[in-house]
Amino acid sequence: MESENMVQFFEKKTILVTGATGFLAKILVEKLLRVEPEVKKLYLLLRAPDSNSARKRIHDEVIGKELFSVLRRNFGKDFESFIWEKVVAVPGDVANDEDLGIKDLKLSQEMFESIDVIVNSAATTNFDERYDVSLGINTTGVLHILNFAKKCTELMKYVISLLAYVCGEREGLIQEKAFHFGETLKKTNYKLDYKVEEKLVAKELQELRGREASEETITATLKDFGMKSLESNNLKPPAPDSAAQLGISSRLGHVHIFTGLGQTGPKVERVSLDLYFIRAKLFGWPNTYVFTKAMGEMCLQQSDQDNLSIVIIRPTMITSTYKDPFPGWIEGVRTVDSVIVGYGKGKVTSFLGSPSLILDLIPADMVVNAIVVAIVAHAQSNQTSAGTNTIYHVGSSLRNPMHLDQLHKMSTRHFIENPLMNKNGKPIRVAKIRFLKNMARFRMHMGIRAILPLKILQLVNLASCHYFLQDAYTRNKRKIHTVMRLVMLYKPYLLFKGVFDDKNSERLRTKAKDIYNMEIMEAFNFDPACIDWEEYMITHISGLKKYCIK
């Protein structure tokens, strides 16, 4: 890393950012345009049918956000002209292996000849996404970008932002170590190969389209893909006791999850064992999202990188901005925010998790700063040898851990002093959450304290012809539904016992501090040790209320 200003590195540079409408990508784009207005060009790849539609999406979903208010204020009436001088909206799709689906040959050739850095932020983060969609974006999409990168004659670095939780449910100190092709998180007799996964999905799609199935049927079937794909590989679904350990009942390759009580009895949702559990669980991952992300990382290790240097960023649970461009900006209810919002609305009174659980939170602008510093460090010093990858964990669990009980106390204080309002305009009262350390305690608690009383309330309600207690019944049923949904979604992280080692990130910070002055390091700070969690969470919850809670 040379002593020139870190910002100056991006002067006259051309950068491709994929997944441009995503939360992290927006913050990266804003940062680059604000700190180095002399950046030459930012190609922003996003899904759109044509260039006009892509440009409109960038305008509405990226630069039109309050995130860009500082930049807008800096440039005043020249803001729009500045943006469109620097930004090119590129319609495409990382799931397309033909030059990322870029149909404009002149544009793609221009990109091949000018791009210096690629930052891949494209991902589908839905835990219950169609399996083919998850594979196409999170797994093979990585290879498609790599193949595109090989055609870029000026490329200095290819940076891919992944996810620290590709580690699955490992415990203890988790190293900044790459996944190797076919590696699994638990012993199994079955080989993990993304090509096999692709073939299974392709075969199912071919059969569906051969029957002229509607798109609705195709989507439902691919979310219900577990049993057939298992049988075709002579695999077996989990044994009944394994399903019970997940807090579910198993039947014909599906799970039936309790979501409340209907007028006629228990209400359940039928969910695919394959997408939620089997394909991922078979090899040791808790859900399709992290499973397909892990396979994407394996694709990099197995592929011919053609002398490219690749930097992998593994952030933990990304939260609102710490300072840059201003504190508290967030988009969408993310990870732990679901619990905070549910608690503030009075819908979460008990939850799965130990009070001592470490919540590995990291502000989004710190992740972006880590990406920027890593790009500069590796490009200037050739720290990464061609054809090799360096992995950086960007999180807080090792150097500045925050525990679940701390978050609870901070949230309680905030919502007591600044309560949310119900539909009648009255403040919502919050009570202390009861934390349950394992699934057995959670199921017992829900049965005694929630499901049984709700059943009694239902019977009384029916006896009174819904005259007296319908509102109370509906309200409590909704609370149970919210809690059960959150628990099933976040169970692997609520019981997580790992801590992410960040030796590589600490070396990067130390090296940068040795070279750059305090002003530069403050502008590109990604040291979690400096976070005052109580102060930060006040701002974070205020941001949630401003940007996310309707």
Coordinates of C-alpha atoms in Angstrom, one line a residue:
M1 CA 0.0 0.0 0.0
E2 CA 1.6 3.3 -1.1
S3 CA 1.5 6.5 0.7
E4 CA -0.6 8.4 -1.8
N5 CA -4.1 9.4 -0.6
M6 CA -6.3 6.4 -0.6
V7 CA -9.0 8.4 -2.3
Q8 CA -6.7 9.3 -5.2
F9 CA -6.5 5.7 -6.2
F10 CA -10.0 5.8 -7.6
E11 CA -9.2 8.9 -9.7
K12 CA -9.8 8.0 -13.4
K13 CA -10.7 4.5 -12.5
T14 CA -13.6 2.5 -14.0
I15 CA -15.6 0.2 -11.7
L16 CA -18.3 -2.4 -12.3
V17 CA -20.7 -2.9 -9.4
T18 CA -23.2 -5.8 -9.7
G19 CA -26.4 -6.0 -7.7
A20 CA -26.5 -2.2 -7.9
T21 CA -29.9 -1.8 -6.2
G22 CA -28.8 -3.8 -3.2
F23 CA -28.3 -2.2 0.3
L24 CA -24.6 -2.5 0.4
A25 CA -24.0 -1.6 -3.3
K26 CA -25.9 1.7 -2.9
I27 CA -23.7 2.7 0.0
L28 CA -20.5 1.8 -2.0
V29 CA -21.7 3.8 -5.0
E30 CA -22.5 6.8 -2.8
K31 CA -19.2 6.6 -1.1
L32 CA -17.1 6.4 -4.3
L33 CA -18.9 9.3 -5.9
R34 CA -18.7 11.5 -2.8
V35 CA -15.1 10.9 -1.8
E36 CA -13.6 10.8 -5.3
P37 CA -15.8 12.8 -7.8
E38 CA -13.0 12.3 -10.4
V39 CA -13.7 8.6 -10.6
K40 CA -14.0 8.0 -14.3
K41 CA -17.0 5.7 -14.6
L42 CA -19.3 3.5 -12.5
Y43 CA -21.0 0.7 -14.4
L44 CA -24.0 -0.4 -12.4
L45 CA -25.4 -3.8 -13.4
L46 CA -29.0 -4.6 -12.5
R47 CA -31.9 -6.6 -13.9
A48 CA -33.9 -4.6 -16.4
P49 CA -35.3 -5.3 -19.9
D50 CA -33.5 -2.4 -21.5
S51 CA -31.2 0.6 -20.9
N52 CA -34.1 3.1 -20.2
S53 CA -35.7 0.7 -17.7
A54 CA -32.2 0.2 -16.0
R55 CA -31.7 4.0 -15.9
K56 CA -35.1 4.5 -14.3
R57 CA -34.4 1.8 -11.7
I58 CA -31.1 3.5 -10.8
H59 CA -32.8 6.9 -10.5
D60 CA -35.7 5.6 -8.4
E61 CA -34.0 2.9 -6.3
V62 CA -30.5 4.2 -5.9
I63 CA -29.7 7.9 -6.4
G64 CA -33.3 9.0 -5.4
K65 CA -32.8 7.6 -1.9
E66 CA -32.1 9.8 1.1
L67 CA -28.7 8.1 1.3
F68 CA -27.6 10.4 -1.5
S69 CA -28.8 13.6 0.2
V70 CA -25.2 14.7 1.2
L71 CA -24.0 14.2 -2.3
R72 CA -27.1 16.0 -3.7
R73 CA -26.5 18.9 -1.3
N74 CA -22.8 19.1 -2.3
F75 CA -23.6 19.4 -6.0
G76 CA -26.8 21.3 -5.8
K77 CA -28.5 21.9 -9.2
D78 CA -25.6 20.0 -10.9
F79 CA -26.3 16.8 -9.1
E80 CA -28.2 15.0 -11.9
S81 CA -25.7 16.0 -14.6
F82 CA -22.8 14.8 -12.4
I83 CA -24.5 11.5 -11.7
W84 CA -25.2 10.6 -15.3
E85 CA -21.8 11.7 -16.4
K86 CA -20.3 9.2 -14.0
V87 CA -22.9 6.4 -13.8
V88 CA -23.9 4.0 -16.6
A89 CA -27.0 1.8 -15.9
V90 CA -26.3 -1.6 -17.4
P91 CA -29.2 -3.9 -18.0
G92 CA -28.1 -7.5 -17.3
D93 CA -28.2 -10.5 -15.0
V94 CA -25.3 -12.3 -13.3
A95 CA -27.3 -15.6 -13.7
N96 CA -26.8 -15.2 -17.5
D97 CA -23.5 -16.8 -18.6
E98 CA -23.4 -14.8 -21.9
D99 CA -21.5 -11.7 -20.8
L100 CA -23.8 -11.2 -17.9
G101 CA -26.8 -10.9 -20.2
I102 CA -25.5 -7.5 -21.6
K103 CA -27.1 -7.4 -25.1
D104 CA -25.5 -4.1 -26.2
L105 CA -22.3 -5.4 -27.8
K106 CA -20.8 -1.9 -28.1
L107 CA -21.4 -1.3 -24.4
S108 CA -19.9 -4.7 -23.4
Q109 CA -16.8 -4.1 -25.5
E110 CA -16.4 -0.7 -23.9
M111 CA -16.6 -2.3 -20.5
F112 CA -14.0 -5.0 -21.4
E113 CA -11.5 -2.3 -22.4
S114 CA -12.0 0.0 -19.5
I115 CA -12.9 -1.7 -16.2
D116 CA -10.2 -1.6 -13.5
V117 CA -12.2 -3.1 -10.6
I118 CA -15.2 -5.4 -10.3
V119 CA -17.2 -5.5 -7.0
N120 CA -19.8 -8.3 -7.0
S121 CA -22.6 -7.5 -4.7
A122 CA -25.3 -9.4 -6.5
A123 CA -27.2 -12.0 -4.4
T124 CA -30.6 -13.3 -3.5
T125 CA -30.9 -13.2 0.2
N126 CA -34.3 -14.9 0.6
F127 CA -34.1 -18.1 2.7
D128 CA -37.0 -19.5 0.8
E129 CA -36.1 -18.5 -2.7
R130 CA -36.7 -20.8 -5.7
Y131 CA -33.7 -23.2 -5.7
D132 CA -32.9 -22.5 -9.4
V133 CA -32.8 -18.7 -8.7
S134 CA -30.5 -19.1 -5.7
L135 CA -28.2 -21.4 -7.6
G136 CA -28.2 -19.0 -10.6
I137 CA -27.3 -15.9 -8.7
N138 CA -25.4 -17.0 -5.6
T139 CA -23.5 -19.9 -7.1
T140 CA -23.0 -20.0 -10.8
G141 CA -23.4 -16.2 -11.0
V142 CA -20.0 -16.0 -9.3
L143 CA -18.5 -18.0 -12.2
H144 CA -20.3 -15.9 -14.8
I145 CA -18.7 -12.7 -13.3
L146 CA -15.3 -14.4 -13.2
N147 CA -15.6 -15.3 -16.9
F148 CA -16.6 -11.7 -17.6
A149 CA -13.6 -10.5 -15.6
K150 CA -11.2 -12.6 -17.7
K151 CA -12.2 -10.5 -20.7
C152 CA -11.4 -7.2 -19.0
T153 CA -8.0 -6.2 -20.3
E154 CA -7.3 -3.5 -17.6
L155 CA -8.7 -5.3 -14.6
M156 CA -6.7 -4.9 -11.4
K157 CA -8.9 -6.6 -8.9
Y158 CA -12.1 -8.7 -8.6
V159 CA -13.7 -8.2 -5.2
I160 CA -16.6 -10.4 -4.2
S161 CA -18.7 -9.6 -1.2
L162 CA -20.0 -12.9 0.4
L163 CA -21.3 -13.7 3.9
A164 CA -19.5 -14.9 7.0
Y165 CA -22.3 -17.3 7.8
V166 CA -21.3 -19.6 4.9
C167 CA -19.6 -21.3 7.9
G168 CA -23.0 -22.8 8.7
E169 CA -23.4 -23.6 12.4
R170 CA -19.8 -24.2 13.3
E171 CA -18.7 -23.4 16.9
G172 CA -15.6 -21.7 18.3
L173 CA -13.2 -19.5 16.5
I174 CA -14.0 -19.5 12.8
Q175 CA -11.0 -18.9 10.6
E176 CA -10.7 -16.7 7.4
K177 CA -10.3 -19.9 5.4
A178 CA -11.5 -20.6 1.9
F179 CA -13.9 -23.4 1.0
H180 CA -12.6 -26.0 -1.3
F181 CA -14.6 -27.6 -4.1
G182 CA -16.9 -30.4 -2.7
E183 CA -16.2 -29.5 1.0
T184 CA -19.1 -30.1 3.3
L185 CA -19.8 -29.1 6.9
K186 CA -20.6 -32.5 8.1
K187 CA -19.7 -36.1 7.2
T188 CA -21.9 -37.5 4.4
N189 CA -21.7 -40.3 1.8
Y190 CA -22.9 -37.9 -0.8
K191 CA -20.7 -35.7 -3.0
L192 CA -21.4 -32.0 -3.1
D193 CA -21.2 -30.6 -6.6
Y194 CA -23.0 -27.5 -7.8
K195 CA -23.1 -29.1 -11.3
V196 CA -25.2 -31.9 -9.9
E197 CA -27.5 -29.4 -8.2
E198 CA -27.9 -27.6 -11.5
K199 CA -28.7 -30.8 -13.4
L200 CA -31.4 -31.7 -10.9
V201 CA -33.1 -28.3 -11.3
A202 CA -32.7 -28.3 -15.1
K203 CA -34.3 -31.7 -15.3
E204 CA -37.2 -30.6 -13.2
L205 CA -37.7 -27.4 -15.2
Q206 CA -37.6 -29.3 -18.5
E207 CA -40.3 -31.7 -17.3
L208 CA -42.5 -28.8 -16.1
R209 CA -42.1 -26.9 -19.3
G210 CA -42.7 -30.0 -21.3
R211 CA -46.1 -30.2 -19.6
E212 CA -46.7 -26.5 -20.4
A213 CA -46.9 -25.7 -16.7
S214 CA -47.7 -22.1 -15.7
E215 CA -45.1 -19.9 -14.1
E216 CA -47.0 -20.1 -10.9
T217 CA -46.9 -23.9 -11.0
I218 CA -43.2 -23.9 -11.8
T219 CA -42.4 -21.6 -8.9
A220 CA -44.5 -23.6 -6.5
T221 CA -42.9 -26.9 -7.7
L222 CA -39.3 -25.6 -7.4
K223 CA -40.1 -24.4 -3.8
D224 CA -41.5 -27.9 -3.3
F225 CA -38.6 -29.7 -5.0
G226 CA -37.2 -31.8 -2.1
M227 CA -38.5 -35.3 -2.4
K228 CA -38.1 -35.8 -6.1
S229 CA -34.6 -34.5 -6.2
L230 CA -33.6 -36.7 -3.3
E231 CA -35.0 -39.8 -4.9
S232 CA -33.3 -39.1 -8.2
N233 CA -29.9 -39.2 -6.3
N234 CA -30.9 -42.1 -4.1
L235 CA -30.7 -39.8 -1.1
K236 CA -33.0 -40.0 1.9
P237 CA -34.9 -37.3 3.7
P238 CA -34.1 -36.8 7.4
A239 CA -35.3 -39.4 9.8
P240 CA -38.3 -38.5 11.9
D241 CA -36.2 -37.8 14.9
S242 CA -34.0 -35.4 12.9
A243 CA -37.1 -33.6 11.8
A244 CA -38.3 -33.4 15.4
Q245 CA -35.0 -31.8 16.3
L246 CA -35.8 -29.1 13.9
G247 CA -39.1 -28.4 15.6
I248 CA -41.1 -29.7 12.7
S249 CA -43.2 -32.6 11.6
S250 CA -42.1 -34.6 8.5
R251 CA -44.4 -36.0 5.9
L252 CA -43.7 -36.8 2.2
G253 CA -40.7 -34.6 2.0
H254 CA -42.3 -31.5 3.4
V255 CA -42.5 -29.8 6.8
H256 CA -45.7 -28.5 8.4
I257 CA -44.9 -25.5 10.7
F258 CA -47.4 -24.3 13.2
T259 CA -48.3 -20.6 12.5
G260 CA -51.3 -20.1 14.7
L261 CA -54.9 -21.3 15.2
G262 CA -57.6 -20.9 12.7
Q263 CA -61.4 -21.0 13.3
T264 CA -61.4 -24.8 13.0
G265 CA -58.2 -25.7 14.7
P266 CA -54.4 -25.6 14.3
K267 CA -53.1 -23.7 11.3
V268 CA -49.9 -24.8 9.6
E269 CA -47.8 -23.7 6.6
R270 CA -46.5 -26.4 4.2
V271 CA -43.0 -25.7 3.3
S272 CA -40.5 -27.5 1.1
L273 CA -38.0 -29.7 3.0
D274 CA -35.6 -29.3 0.1
L275 CA -35.3 -25.6 -0.1
Y276 CA -35.6 -25.0 3.7
F277 CA -33.7 -28.0 4.9
I278 CA -32.8 -31.1 2.9
R279 CA -30.3 -30.0 0.2
A280 CA -28.6 -27.6 2.6
K281 CA -29.0 -29.8 5.8
L282 CA -27.7 -32.9 4.0
F283 CA -24.3 -31.2 3.6
G284 CA -24.4 -29.2 6.9
W285 CA -25.8 -25.8 6.0
P286 CA -28.9 -24.4 7.8
N287 CA -30.7 -22.9 4.7
T288 CA -30.6 -22.5 0.9
Y289 CA -29.2 -18.9 1.1
V290 CA -25.9 -19.7 2.9
F291 CA -25.7 -23.1 1.1
T292 CA -25.7 -21.5 -2.4
K293 CA -23.4 -18.7 -1.2
A294 CA -20.9 -21.3 0.1
M295 CA -21.0 -23.2 -3.2
G296 CA -20.4 -19.9 -5.0
E297 CA -17.1 -19.5 -3.0
M298 CA -16.2 -23.1 -3.9
C299 CA -16.7 -22.3 -7.6
L300 CA -14.0 -19.6 -7.3
Q301 CA -11.6 -22.1 -5.7
Q302 CA -12.2 -24.8 -8.3
S303 CA -12.2 -22.5 -11.4
D304 CA -9.3 -21.4 -13.6
Q305 CA -8.8 -17.8 -12.4
D306 CA -6.5 -17.0 -15.3
N307 CA -4.1 -14.9 -13.1
L308 CA -6.8 -12.8 -11.6
S309 CA -6.4 -11.7 -8.0
I310 CA -9.6 -12.1 -6.0
V311 CA -10.5 -10.5 -2.7
I312 CA -13.4 -12.1 -0.7
I313 CA -15.2 -10.0 1.9
R314 CA -17.2 -11.9 4.5
P315 CA -19.4 -9.5 6.5
T316 CA -21.5 -10.7 9.4
M317 CA -24.9 -9.3 10.2
I318 CA -25.0 -5.9 8.3
T319 CA -26.8 -3.1 10.1
S320 CA -27.4 0.6 9.5
T321 CA -24.7 3.1 8.8
Y322 CA -22.4 4.1 11.7
K323 CA -21.3 7.5 10.4
D324 CA -21.1 7.7 6.7
P325 CA -22.7 9.5 4.9
F326 CA -24.7 10.0 8.1
P327 CA -25.7 7.7 11.0
G328 CA -28.6 5.4 11.0
W329 CA -29.5 5.0 7.3
I330 CA -31.0 1.6 6.6
E331 CA -33.1 0.0 4.0
G332 CA -35.4 -3.0 4.8
V333 CA -35.7 -4.9 8.1
R334 CA -32.5 -6.9 8.2
T335 CA -31.7 -10.0 10.4
V336 CA -31.8 -9.0 14.1
D337 CA -34.0 -6.0 13.1
S338 CA -37.0 -8.3 12.8
V339 CA -36.8 -9.0 16.5
I340 CA -36.3 -5.4 17.4
V341 CA -39.3 -4.3 15.3
G342 CA -41.5 -7.2 16.6
Y343 CA -40.6 -6.3 20.1
G344 CA -41.3 -2.6 19.6
K345 CA -44.7 -3.4 18.2
G346 CA -45.5 -5.6 21.2
K347 CA -45.6 -8.8 19.2
V348 CA -42.5 -10.5 20.7
T349 CA -42.6 -11.2 24.4
S350 CA -40.6 -14.5 24.4
F351 CA -37.9 -15.6 22.0
L352 CA -35.4 -18.4 21.3
G353 CA -31.8 -17.5 22.4
S354 CA -29.5 -17.2 25.3
P355 CA -29.0 -13.8 26.9
S356 CA -25.2 -14.4 26.5
L357 CA -25.5 -15.0 22.8
I358 CA -23.1 -12.9 20.8
L359 CA -24.8 -10.8 18.1
D360 CA -22.2 -10.2 15.4
L361 CA -23.3 -6.9 14.1
I362 CA -21.4 -4.7 11.7
P363 CA -22.5 -1.3 10.3
A364 CA -22.9 -1.2 6.6
D365 CA -20.5 1.7 6.0
M366 CA -17.8 -0.2 7.8
V367 CA -18.2 -3.1 5.4
V368 CA -18.0 -0.7 2.5
N369 CA -14.8 0.9 4.0
A370 CA -13.3 -2.6 4.3
I371 CA -14.1 -3.2 0.6
V372 CA -12.4 0.1 -0.4
V373 CA -9.3 -0.4 1.7
A374 CA -8.9 -4.0 0.5
I375 CA -9.2 -2.9 -3.1
V376 CA -6.5 -0.2 -2.7
A377 CA -4.2 -2.4 -0.6
H378 CA -4.2 -5.3 -3.0
A379 CA -4.0 -3.3 -6.2
Q380 CA -1.1 -1.2 -5.0
S381 CA 1.1 -3.7 -3.2
N382 CA 0.2 -6.9 -5.1
Q383 CA -0.5 -8.4 -1.7
T384 CA -2.6 -11.1 -3.4
S385 CA -0.6 -13.1 -5.8
A386 CA -2.3 -13.8 -9.1
G387 CA -4.5 -16.8 -9.0
T388 CA -4.9 -16.7 -5.2
N389 CA -7.7 -15.4 -3.0
T390 CA -7.6 -13.5 0.3
I391 CA -10.6 -13.6 2.7
Y392 CA -11.5 -10.9 5.2
H393 CA -14.0 -11.4 7.9
V394 CA -15.7 -8.1 8.7
G395 CA -17.6 -8.4 12.0
S396 CA -17.5 -7.5 15.7
S397 CA -17.7 -10.8 17.6
L398 CA -14.0 -11.1 18.3
R399 CA -13.0 -7.5 19.1
N400 CA -16.2 -5.8 20.4
P401 CA -18.9 -8.4 21.1
M402 CA -22.4 -7.3 21.9
H403 CA -24.7 -9.8 23.7
L404 CA -28.4 -10.4 23.2
D405 CA -29.2 -9.2 26.7
Q406 CA -27.5 -5.9 26.0
L407 CA -29.6 -5.4 22.9
H408 CA -32.7 -6.2 24.9
K409 CA -31.9 -3.7 27.6
M410 CA -31.1 -1.0 25.0
S411 CA -34.3 -1.7 23.0
T412 CA -36.4 -1.7 26.2
R413 CA -35.1 1.7 27.2
H414 CA -35.7 3.1 23.8
F415 CA -39.2 1.9 23.3
I416 CA -40.3 2.9 26.8
E417 CA -39.0 6.4 26.2
N418 CA -40.0 6.6 22.5
P419 CA -42.8 4.0 22.0
L420 CA -44.3 3.1 18.7
M421 CA -48.0 3.9 18.3
N422 CA -50.8 1.5 17.6
K423 CA -53.5 2.0 14.9
N424 CA -55.5 4.0 17.5
G425 CA -52.6 6.4 18.1
K426 CA -51.9 5.1 21.5
P427 CA -48.3 4.1 22.7
I428 CA -47.5 0.4 22.6
R429 CA -46.2 -0.8 25.9
V430 CA -43.2 -3.2 25.9
A431 CA -42.4 -5.8 28.5
K432 CA -39.2 -7.8 29.3
I433 CA -38.6 -10.6 26.8
R434 CA -38.2 -14.1 28.2
F435 CA -35.3 -15.8 26.5
L436 CA -35.4 -19.6 26.0
K437 CA -32.0 -21.2 25.6
N438 CA -33.0 -24.2 23.4
M439 CA -35.8 -25.5 21.2
A440 CA -37.1 -27.8 23.8
R441 CA -37.7 -25.0 26.3
F442 CA -39.1 -22.8 23.5
R443 CA -41.6 -25.4 22.4
M444 CA -42.7 -26.1 26.0
H445 CA -43.0 -22.3 26.7
M446 CA -45.1 -21.7 23.6
G447 CA -47.4 -24.6 24.3
I448 CA -48.1 -23.6 27.9
R449 CA -48.0 -19.8 27.6
A450 CA -49.3 -19.2 24.1
I451 CA -50.9 -22.0 22.2
L452 CA -53.0 -23.4 25.1
P453 CA -54.4 -20.0 26.3
L454 CA -55.1 -19.1 22.6
K455 CA -57.1 -22.3 22.2
I456 CA -59.1 -21.5 25.3
L457 CA -59.6 -18.0 24.0
Q458 CA -60.8 -19.4 20.7
L459 CA -63.4 -21.6 22.4
V460 CA -64.7 -18.7 24.5
N461 CA -64.8 -16.6 21.4
L462 CA -66.8 -19.3 19.5
A463 CA -69.2 -19.7 22.4
S464 CA -69.9 -16.0 22.4
C465 CA -70.4 -16.0 18.6
H466 CA -67.3 -13.8 18.2
Y467 CA -69.0 -11.0 20.1
F468 CA -66.6 -10.2 22.9
L469 CA -63.1 -11.5 22.3
Q470 CA -62.6 -11.6 18.5
D471 CA -60.1 -8.7 18.6
A472 CA -58.1 -10.2 21.4
Y473 CA -58.1 -13.6 19.7
T474 CA -56.9 -12.1 16.4
R475 CA -54.3 -10.0 18.1
N476 CA -52.8 -12.9 20.1
K477 CA -52.9 -15.3 17.1
R478 CA -50.9 -12.7 15.1
K479 CA -48.3 -12.4 17.9
I480 CA -47.8 -16.2 17.9
H481 CA -47.5 -16.3 14.1
T482 CA -44.9 -13.5 14.3
V483 CA -42.8 -15.3 16.9
M484 CA -43.0 -18.7 15.2
R485 CA -42.0 -17.3 11.9
L486 CA -39.0 -15.4 13.3
V487 CA -37.8 -18.4 15.3
M488 CA -37.9 -20.8 12.3
L489 CA -36.2 -18.2 10.1
Y490 CA -33.4 -17.3 12.5
K491 CA -33.0 -20.3 14.7
P492 CA -29.5 -21.1 13.3
Y493 CA -28.3 -17.7 14.2
L494 CA -30.1 -17.4 17.5
L495 CA -28.3 -20.5 18.8
F496 CA -25.0 -19.7 17.0
K497 CA -21.9 -20.3 19.1
G498 CA -19.1 -19.2 16.7
V499 CA -16.8 -16.2 16.8
F500 CA -15.3 -14.9 13.6
D501 CA -11.5 -14.6 13.6
D502 CA -10.4 -11.4 11.7
K503 CA -6.6 -11.7 11.6
N504 CA -6.5 -10.7 7.9
S505 CA -8.8 -7.7 8.5
E506 CA -6.7 -6.6 11.5
R507 CA -3.5 -6.8 9.4
L508 CA -5.2 -4.7 6.8
R509 CA -6.2 -2.1 9.4
T510 CA -2.7 -2.0 10.9
K511 CA -1.0 -1.6 7.5
A512 CA -3.4 1.2 6.6
K513 CA -2.8 3.0 9.9
D514 CA 1.0 2.8 9.3
I515 CA 0.6 4.6 5.9
Y516 CA -2.3 7.0 6.1
N517 CA -3.0 9.9 8.4
M518 CA -5.8 10.0 11.0
E519 CA -8.2 11.9 8.7
I520 CA -8.0 9.2 6.0
M521 CA -8.4 6.4 8.5
E522 CA -11.4 8.1 10.0
A523 CA -13.0 8.4 6.6
F524 CA -12.4 4.7 5.9
N525 CA -12.8 3.3 9.4
F526 CA -13.8 -0.4 9.7
D527 CA -12.6 -1.1 13.2
P528 CA -15.5 -2.5 15.2
A529 CA -13.6 -1.9 18.5
C530 CA -14.5 1.8 18.2
I531 CA -18.2 1.2 18.3
D532 CA -20.1 2.3 21.5
W533 CA -23.0 -0.1 21.1
E534 CA -25.4 1.8 23.3
E535 CA -24.9 5.0 21.4
Y536 CA -25.0 3.2 18.1
M537 CA -28.2 1.2 18.9
I538 CA -30.1 4.4 19.8
T539 CA -29.3 5.7 16.3
H540 CA -29.9 2.3 14.7
I541 CA -33.4 1.9 16.2
S542 CA -34.3 5.5 15.3
G543 CA -33.2 4.7 11.8
L544 CA -35.4 1.6 11.7
K545 CA -38.4 3.7 12.9
K546 CA -37.7 6.4 10.3
Y547 CA -36.9 4.2 7.2
C548 CA -38.5 0.8 7.8
I549 CA -41.5 0.8 10.2
K550 CA -44.7 1.8 8.6

